[in-house]
PDB file of C-alpha atoms in Angstrom:
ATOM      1  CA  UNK R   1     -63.008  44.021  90.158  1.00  0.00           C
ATOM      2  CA  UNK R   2     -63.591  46.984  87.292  1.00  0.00           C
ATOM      3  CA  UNK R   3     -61.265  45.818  84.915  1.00  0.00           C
ATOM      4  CA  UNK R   4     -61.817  45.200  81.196  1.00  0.00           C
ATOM      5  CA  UNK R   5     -63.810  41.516  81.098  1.00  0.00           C
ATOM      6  CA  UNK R   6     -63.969  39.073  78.403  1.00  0.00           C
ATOM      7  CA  UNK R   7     -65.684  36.208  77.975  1.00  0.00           C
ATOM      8  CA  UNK R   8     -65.124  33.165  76.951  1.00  0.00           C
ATOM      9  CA  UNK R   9     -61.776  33.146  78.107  1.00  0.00           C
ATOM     10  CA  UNK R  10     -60.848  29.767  75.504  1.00  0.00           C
ATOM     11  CA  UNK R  11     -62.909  28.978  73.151  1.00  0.00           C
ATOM     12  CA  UNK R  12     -62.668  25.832  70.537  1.00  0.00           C
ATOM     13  CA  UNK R  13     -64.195  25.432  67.479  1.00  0.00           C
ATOM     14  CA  UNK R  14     -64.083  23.296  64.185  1.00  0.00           C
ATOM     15  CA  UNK R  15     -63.183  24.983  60.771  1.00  0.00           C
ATOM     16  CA  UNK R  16     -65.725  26.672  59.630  1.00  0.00           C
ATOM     17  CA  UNK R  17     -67.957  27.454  62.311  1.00  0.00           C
ATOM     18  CA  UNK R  18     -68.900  31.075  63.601  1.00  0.00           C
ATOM     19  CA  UNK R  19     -67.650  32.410  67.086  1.00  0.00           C
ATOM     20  CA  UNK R  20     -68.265  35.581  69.389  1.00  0.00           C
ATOM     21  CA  UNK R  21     -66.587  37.003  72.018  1.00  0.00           C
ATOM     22  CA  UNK R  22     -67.497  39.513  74.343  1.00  0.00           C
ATOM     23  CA  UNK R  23     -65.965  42.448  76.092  1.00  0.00           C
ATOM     24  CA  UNK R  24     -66.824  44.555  79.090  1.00  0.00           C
ATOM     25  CA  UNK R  25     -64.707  47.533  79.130  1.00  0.00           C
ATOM     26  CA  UNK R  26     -64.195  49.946  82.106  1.00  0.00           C
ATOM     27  CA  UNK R  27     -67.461  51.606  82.705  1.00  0.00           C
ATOM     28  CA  UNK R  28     -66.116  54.881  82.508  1.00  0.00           C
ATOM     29  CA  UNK R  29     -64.231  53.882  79.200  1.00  0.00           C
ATOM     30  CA  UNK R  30     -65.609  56.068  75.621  1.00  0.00           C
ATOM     31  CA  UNK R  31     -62.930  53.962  73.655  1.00  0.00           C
ATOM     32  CA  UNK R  32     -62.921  50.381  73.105  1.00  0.00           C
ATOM     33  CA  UNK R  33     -60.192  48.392  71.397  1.00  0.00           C
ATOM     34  CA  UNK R  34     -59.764  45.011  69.817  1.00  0.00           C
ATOM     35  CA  UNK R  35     -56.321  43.202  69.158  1.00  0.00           C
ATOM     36  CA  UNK R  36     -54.823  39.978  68.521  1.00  0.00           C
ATOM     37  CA  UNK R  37     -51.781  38.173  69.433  1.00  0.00           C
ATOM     38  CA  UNK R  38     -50.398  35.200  68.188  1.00  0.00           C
ATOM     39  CA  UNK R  39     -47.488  33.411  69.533  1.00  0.00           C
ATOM     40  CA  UNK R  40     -44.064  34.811  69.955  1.00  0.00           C
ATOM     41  CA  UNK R  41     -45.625  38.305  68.649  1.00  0.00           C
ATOM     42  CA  UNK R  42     -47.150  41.325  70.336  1.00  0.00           C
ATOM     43  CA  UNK R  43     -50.424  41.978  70.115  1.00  0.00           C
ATOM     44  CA  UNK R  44     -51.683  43.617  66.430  1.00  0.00           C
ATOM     45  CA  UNK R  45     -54.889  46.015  65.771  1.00  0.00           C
ATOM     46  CA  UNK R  46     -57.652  45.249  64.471  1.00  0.00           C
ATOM     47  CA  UNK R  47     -60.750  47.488  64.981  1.00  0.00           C
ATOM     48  CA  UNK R  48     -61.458  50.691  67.455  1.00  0.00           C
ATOM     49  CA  UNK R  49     -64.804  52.214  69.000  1.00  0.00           C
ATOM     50  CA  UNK R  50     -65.441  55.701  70.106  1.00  0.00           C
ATOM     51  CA  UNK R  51     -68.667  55.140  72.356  1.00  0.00           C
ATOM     52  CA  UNK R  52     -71.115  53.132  70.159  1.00  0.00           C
ATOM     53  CA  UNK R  53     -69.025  54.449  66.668  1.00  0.00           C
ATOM     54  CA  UNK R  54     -66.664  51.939  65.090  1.00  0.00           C
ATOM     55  CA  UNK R  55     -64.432  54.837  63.870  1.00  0.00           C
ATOM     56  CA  UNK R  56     -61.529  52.446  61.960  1.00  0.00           C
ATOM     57  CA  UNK R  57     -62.140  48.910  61.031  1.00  0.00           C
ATOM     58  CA  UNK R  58     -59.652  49.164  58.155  1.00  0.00           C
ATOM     59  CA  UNK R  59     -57.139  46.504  60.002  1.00  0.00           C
ATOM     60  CA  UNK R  60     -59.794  43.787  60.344  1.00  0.00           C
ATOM     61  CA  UNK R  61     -57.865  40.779  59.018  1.00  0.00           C
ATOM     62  CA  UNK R  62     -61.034  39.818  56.217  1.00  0.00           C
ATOM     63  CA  UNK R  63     -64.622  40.332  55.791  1.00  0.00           C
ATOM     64  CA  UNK R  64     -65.616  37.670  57.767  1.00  0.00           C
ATOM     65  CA  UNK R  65     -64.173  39.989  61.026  1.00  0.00           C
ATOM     66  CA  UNK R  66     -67.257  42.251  61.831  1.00  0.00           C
ATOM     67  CA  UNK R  67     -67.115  44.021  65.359  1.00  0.00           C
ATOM     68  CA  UNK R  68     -70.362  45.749  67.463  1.00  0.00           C
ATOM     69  CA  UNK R  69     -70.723  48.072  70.528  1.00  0.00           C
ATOM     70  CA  UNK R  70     -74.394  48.349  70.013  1.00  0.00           C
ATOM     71  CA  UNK R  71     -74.937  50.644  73.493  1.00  0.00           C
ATOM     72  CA  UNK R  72     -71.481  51.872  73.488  1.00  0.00           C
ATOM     73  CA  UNK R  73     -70.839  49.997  76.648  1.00  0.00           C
ATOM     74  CA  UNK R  74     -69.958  45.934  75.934  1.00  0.00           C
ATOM     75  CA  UNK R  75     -68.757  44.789  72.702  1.00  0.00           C
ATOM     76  CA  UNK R  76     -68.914  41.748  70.574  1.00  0.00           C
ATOM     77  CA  UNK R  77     -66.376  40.449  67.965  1.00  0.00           C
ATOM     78  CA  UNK R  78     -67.673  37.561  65.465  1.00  0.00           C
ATOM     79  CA  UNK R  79     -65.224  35.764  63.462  1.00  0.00           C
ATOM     80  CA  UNK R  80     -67.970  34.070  60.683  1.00  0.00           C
ATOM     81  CA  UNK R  81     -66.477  30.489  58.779  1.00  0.00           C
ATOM     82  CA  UNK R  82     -63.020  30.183  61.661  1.00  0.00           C
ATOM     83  CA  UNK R  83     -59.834  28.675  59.573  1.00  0.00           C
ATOM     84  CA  UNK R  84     -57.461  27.552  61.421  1.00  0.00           C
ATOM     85  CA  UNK R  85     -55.158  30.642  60.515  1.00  0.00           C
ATOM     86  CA  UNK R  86     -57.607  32.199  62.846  1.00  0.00           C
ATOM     87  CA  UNK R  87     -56.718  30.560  66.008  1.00  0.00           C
ATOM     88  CA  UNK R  88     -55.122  33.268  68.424  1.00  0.00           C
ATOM     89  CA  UNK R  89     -55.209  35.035  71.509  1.00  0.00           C
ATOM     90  CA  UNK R  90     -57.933  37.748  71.036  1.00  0.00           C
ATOM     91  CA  UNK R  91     -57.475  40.557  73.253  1.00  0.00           C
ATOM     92  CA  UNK R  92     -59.945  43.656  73.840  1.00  0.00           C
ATOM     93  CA  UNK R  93     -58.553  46.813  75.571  1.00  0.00           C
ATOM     94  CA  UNK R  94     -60.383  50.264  76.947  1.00  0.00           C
ATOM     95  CA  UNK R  95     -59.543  53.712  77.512  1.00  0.00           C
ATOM     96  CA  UNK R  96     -60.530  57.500  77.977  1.00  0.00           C
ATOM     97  CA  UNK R  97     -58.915  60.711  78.449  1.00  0.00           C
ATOM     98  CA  UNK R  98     -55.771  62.395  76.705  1.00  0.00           C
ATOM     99  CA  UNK R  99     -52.937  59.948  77.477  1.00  0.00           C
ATOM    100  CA  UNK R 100     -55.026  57.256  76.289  1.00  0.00           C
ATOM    101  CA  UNK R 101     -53.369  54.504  78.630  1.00  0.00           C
ATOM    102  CA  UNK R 102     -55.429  51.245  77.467  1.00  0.00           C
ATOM    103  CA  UNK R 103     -56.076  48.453  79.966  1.00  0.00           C
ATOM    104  CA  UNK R 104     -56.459  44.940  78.450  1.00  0.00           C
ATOM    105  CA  UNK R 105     -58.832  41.979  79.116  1.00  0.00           C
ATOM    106  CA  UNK R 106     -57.001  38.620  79.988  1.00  0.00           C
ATOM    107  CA  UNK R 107     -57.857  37.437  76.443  1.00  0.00           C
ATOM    108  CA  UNK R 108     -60.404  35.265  74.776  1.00  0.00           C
ATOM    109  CA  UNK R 109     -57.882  32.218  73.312  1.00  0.00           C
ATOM    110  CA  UNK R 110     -59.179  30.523  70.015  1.00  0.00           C
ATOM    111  CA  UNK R 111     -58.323  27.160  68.810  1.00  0.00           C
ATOM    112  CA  UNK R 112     -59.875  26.096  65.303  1.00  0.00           C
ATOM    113  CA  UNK R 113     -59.616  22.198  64.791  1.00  0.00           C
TER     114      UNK R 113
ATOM    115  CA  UNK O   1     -46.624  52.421  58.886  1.00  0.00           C
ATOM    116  CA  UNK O   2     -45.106  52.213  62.431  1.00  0.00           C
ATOM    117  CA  UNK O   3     -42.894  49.508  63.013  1.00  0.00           C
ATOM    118  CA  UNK O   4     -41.355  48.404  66.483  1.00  0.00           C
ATOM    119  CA  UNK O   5     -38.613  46.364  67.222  1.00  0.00           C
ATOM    120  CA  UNK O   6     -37.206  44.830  70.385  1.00  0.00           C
ATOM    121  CA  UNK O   7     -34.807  42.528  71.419  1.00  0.00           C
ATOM    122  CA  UNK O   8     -36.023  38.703  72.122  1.00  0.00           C
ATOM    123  CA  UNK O   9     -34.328  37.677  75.326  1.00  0.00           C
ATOM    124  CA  UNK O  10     -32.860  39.027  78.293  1.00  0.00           C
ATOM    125  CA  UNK O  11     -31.266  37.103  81.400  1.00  0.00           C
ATOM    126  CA  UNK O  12     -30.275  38.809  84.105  1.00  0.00           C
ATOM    127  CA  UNK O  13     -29.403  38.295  88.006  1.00  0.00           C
ATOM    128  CA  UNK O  14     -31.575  38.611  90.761  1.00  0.00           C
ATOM    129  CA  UNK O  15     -30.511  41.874  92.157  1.00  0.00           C
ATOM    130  CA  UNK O  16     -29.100  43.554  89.670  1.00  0.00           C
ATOM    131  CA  UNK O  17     -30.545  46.114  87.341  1.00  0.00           C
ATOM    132  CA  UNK O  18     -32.109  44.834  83.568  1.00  0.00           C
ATOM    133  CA  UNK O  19     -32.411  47.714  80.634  1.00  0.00           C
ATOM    134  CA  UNK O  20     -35.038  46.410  78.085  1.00  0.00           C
ATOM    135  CA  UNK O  21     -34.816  48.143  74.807  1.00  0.00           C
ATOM    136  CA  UNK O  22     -37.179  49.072  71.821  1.00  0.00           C
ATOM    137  CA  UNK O  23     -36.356  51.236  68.706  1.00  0.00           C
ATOM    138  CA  UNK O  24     -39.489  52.667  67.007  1.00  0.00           C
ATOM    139  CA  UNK O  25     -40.059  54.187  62.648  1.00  0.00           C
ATOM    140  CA  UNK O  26     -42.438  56.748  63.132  1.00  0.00           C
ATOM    141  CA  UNK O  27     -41.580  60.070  64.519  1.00  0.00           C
ATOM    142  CA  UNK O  28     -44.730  61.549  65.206  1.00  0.00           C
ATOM    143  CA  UNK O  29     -45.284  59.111  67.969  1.00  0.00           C
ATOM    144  CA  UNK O  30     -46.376  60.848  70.447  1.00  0.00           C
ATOM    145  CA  UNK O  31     -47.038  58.612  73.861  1.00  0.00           C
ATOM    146  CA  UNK O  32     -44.806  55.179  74.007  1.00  0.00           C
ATOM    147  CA  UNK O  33     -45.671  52.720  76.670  1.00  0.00           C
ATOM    148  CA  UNK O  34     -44.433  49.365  78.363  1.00  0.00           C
ATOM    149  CA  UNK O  35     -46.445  46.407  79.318  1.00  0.00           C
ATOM    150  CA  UNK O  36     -45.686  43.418  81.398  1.00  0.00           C
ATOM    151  CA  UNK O  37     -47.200  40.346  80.203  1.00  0.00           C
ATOM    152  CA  UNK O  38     -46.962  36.497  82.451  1.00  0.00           C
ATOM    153  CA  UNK O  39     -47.478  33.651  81.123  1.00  0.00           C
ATOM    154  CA  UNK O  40     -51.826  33.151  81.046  1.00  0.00           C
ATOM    155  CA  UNK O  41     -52.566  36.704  81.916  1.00  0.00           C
ATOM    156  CA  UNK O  42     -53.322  39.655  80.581  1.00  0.00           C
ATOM    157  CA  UNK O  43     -51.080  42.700  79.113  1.00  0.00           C
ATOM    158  CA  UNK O  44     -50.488  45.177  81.857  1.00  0.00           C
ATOM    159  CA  UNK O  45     -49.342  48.919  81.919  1.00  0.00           C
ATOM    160  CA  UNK O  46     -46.828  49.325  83.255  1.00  0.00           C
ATOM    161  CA  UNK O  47     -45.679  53.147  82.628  1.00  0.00           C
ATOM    162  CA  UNK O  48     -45.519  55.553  79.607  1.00  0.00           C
ATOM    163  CA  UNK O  49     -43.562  58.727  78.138  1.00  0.00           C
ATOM    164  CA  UNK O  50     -44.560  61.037  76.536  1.00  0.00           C
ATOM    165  CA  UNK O  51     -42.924  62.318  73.447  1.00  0.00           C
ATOM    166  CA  UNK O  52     -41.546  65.855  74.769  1.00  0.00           C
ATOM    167  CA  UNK O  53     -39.896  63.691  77.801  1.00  0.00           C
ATOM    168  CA  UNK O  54     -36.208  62.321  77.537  1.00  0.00           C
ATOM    169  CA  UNK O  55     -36.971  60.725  81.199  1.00  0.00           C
ATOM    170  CA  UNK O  56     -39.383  59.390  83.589  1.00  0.00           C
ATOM    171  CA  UNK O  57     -38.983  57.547  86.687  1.00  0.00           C
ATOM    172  CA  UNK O  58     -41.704  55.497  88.395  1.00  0.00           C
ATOM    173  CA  UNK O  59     -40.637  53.938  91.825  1.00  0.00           C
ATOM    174  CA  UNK O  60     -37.999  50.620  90.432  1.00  0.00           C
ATOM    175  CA  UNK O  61     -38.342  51.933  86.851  1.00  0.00           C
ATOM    176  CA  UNK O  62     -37.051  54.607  84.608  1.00  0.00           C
ATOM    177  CA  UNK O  63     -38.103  55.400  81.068  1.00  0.00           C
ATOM    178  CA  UNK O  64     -35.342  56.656  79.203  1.00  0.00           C
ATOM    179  CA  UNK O  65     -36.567  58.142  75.486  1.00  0.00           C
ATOM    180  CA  UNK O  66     -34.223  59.229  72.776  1.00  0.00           C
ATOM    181  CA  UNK O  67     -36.034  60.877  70.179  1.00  0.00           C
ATOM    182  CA  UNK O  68     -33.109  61.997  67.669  1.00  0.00           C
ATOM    183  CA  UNK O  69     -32.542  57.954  67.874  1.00  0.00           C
ATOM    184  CA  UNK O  70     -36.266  56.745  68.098  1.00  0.00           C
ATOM    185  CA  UNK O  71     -34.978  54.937  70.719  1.00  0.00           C
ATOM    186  CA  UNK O  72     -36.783  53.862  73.855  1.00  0.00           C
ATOM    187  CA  UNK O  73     -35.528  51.871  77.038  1.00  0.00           C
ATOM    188  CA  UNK O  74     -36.992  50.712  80.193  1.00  0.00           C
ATOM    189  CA  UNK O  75     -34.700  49.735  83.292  1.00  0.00           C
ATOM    190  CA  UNK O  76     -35.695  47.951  85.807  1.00  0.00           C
ATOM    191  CA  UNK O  77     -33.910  48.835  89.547  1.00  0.00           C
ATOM    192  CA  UNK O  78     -33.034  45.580  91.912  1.00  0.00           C
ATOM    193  CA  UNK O  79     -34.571  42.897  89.585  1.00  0.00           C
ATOM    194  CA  UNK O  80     -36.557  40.469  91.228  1.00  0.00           C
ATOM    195  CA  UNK O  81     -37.502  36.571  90.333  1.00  0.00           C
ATOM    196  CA  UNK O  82     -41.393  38.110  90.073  1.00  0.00           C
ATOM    197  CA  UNK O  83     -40.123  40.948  87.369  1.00  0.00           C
ATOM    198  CA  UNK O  84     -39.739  37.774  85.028  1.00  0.00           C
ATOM    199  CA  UNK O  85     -41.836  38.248  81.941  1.00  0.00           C
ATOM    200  CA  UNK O  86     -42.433  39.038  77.980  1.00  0.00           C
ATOM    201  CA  UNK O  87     -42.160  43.352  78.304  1.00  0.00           C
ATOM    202  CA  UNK O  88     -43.813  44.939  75.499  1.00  0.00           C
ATOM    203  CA  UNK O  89     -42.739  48.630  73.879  1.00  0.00           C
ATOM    204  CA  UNK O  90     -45.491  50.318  72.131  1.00  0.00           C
ATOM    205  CA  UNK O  91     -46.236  53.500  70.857  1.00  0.00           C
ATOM    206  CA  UNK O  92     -49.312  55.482  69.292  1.00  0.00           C
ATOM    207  CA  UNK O  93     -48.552  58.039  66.560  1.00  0.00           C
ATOM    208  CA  UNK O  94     -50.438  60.470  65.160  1.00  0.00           C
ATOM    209  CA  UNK O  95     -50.076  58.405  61.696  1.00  0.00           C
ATOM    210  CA  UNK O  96     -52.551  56.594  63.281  1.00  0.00           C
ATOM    211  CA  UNK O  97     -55.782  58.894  63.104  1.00  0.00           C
ATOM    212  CA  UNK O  98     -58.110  59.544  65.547  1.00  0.00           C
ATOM    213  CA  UNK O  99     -58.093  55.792  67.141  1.00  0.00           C
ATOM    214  CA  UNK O 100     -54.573  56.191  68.124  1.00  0.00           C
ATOM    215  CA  UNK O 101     -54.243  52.595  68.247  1.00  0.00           C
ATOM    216  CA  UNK O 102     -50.808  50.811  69.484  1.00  0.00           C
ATOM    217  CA  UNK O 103     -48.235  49.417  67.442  1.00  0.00           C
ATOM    218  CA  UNK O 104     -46.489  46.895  69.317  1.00  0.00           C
ATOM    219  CA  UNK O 105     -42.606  44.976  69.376  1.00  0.00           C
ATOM    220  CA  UNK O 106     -42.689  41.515  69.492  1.00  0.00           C
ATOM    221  CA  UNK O 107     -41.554  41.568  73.308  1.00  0.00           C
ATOM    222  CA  UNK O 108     -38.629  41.195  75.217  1.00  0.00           C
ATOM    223  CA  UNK O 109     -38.584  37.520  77.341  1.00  0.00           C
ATOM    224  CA  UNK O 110     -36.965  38.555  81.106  1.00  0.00           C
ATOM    225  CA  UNK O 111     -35.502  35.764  82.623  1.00  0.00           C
ATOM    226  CA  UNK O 112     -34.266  36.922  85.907  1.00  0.00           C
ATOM    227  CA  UNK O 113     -32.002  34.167  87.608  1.00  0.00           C
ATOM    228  CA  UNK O 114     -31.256  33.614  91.470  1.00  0.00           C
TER     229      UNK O 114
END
């Protein structure tokens, strides 16, 4: 399967720990997304790679959002102290070309206790 | 910034046709898309339009975009029992730099009934 990966798929944590998630976009994929949706919405933007640039992390929620694509290939997103306002559905999403039709990961699901 | 709006619920009848709709702010969107999501998976695309079209048609569905309106619908042809899902409208405008991000609608629950 080449789809977009993403690992852990749930993850559970206690306030105030620190959580990562990873993402394995479409090999072939310059641009790398991350959203997240929490019930009953859709899903909202938070931070965009071109390649290995983070080119607009303006959206991340607070400063303890950071995002990586160290290689431009995978990418990381680290949520540092979790409240429970955190808990969502975190989705990453990949794309190339002109239309710029981006494919999603099934989602990395947070619960903070 | 962008804002997207759909409607929450839709039942329909197996068999018959179901017209999901989605009304967009910005009018320098350029490419507006629709995505299937089931329950535990995924988002996936489904088709797009882009902003110069008024139509496209992709085997059981048909994009139908009215710009003058910012108005955007999808139809789904012969609705089956596995069409039922949230369907989410979402569009990238140039408002949005070079990341051209999505703005989503809250999505549009299909029930399709037998």
């Amino acid at each position: 399967d080449t789809g977009v990966s993403q690992n852990p798929r749930h993850k559970i944590t206690k306030r105030g720990q620190n959580v990562t998630f990873r993402c394995d976009p479409i090999s072939e994929h310059n641009r790398l997304y991350w959203y997240r949706q929490t019930l009953g919405q859709g899903p909202e933007f938070l931070t965009y790679f071109q390649n290995e640039a983070q080119l607009e992390k303006s959206r991340l929620l607070s400063d303890r959002f950071s995002a990586e694509r160290p290689k431009g290939s995978f990418s990381t997103l680290e949520i540092q102290r979790t409240e429970q306002g955190d808990s969502a559905m975190y989705l990453c999403a990949s794309s190339a070309g002109f239309v710029n039709e981006q494919f999603f990961g099934p989602g990395t699901r947070l619960t903070v206790l | 910034g962008e804002d997207v709006e759909q409607s929450l619920f839709l039942s329909v009848r197996e068999g018959d046709s179901s017209v999901i709709n989605c009304t967009y702010t910005d009018s320098s969107s350029t490419y507006l898309y629709w995505y299937k999501q089931e329950p535990g998976a995924g988002l996936q695309l489904l088709t797009y339009i882009f902003s110069n079209m008024d139509m496209k048609q992709d085997q059981r569905l048909t994009v139908l975009l009215n710009k003058k309106d910012k108005h955007l619908s999808l139809r789904i042809a012969d609705t089956q029992t596995g069409d039922s899902a949230i369907y989410f409208c979402a569009v990238s405008a140039v408002s949005s730099g070079s990341a051209r991000q999505l703005t989503f609608g809250s999505g549009t629950q299909l029930t399709v009934l037998p």
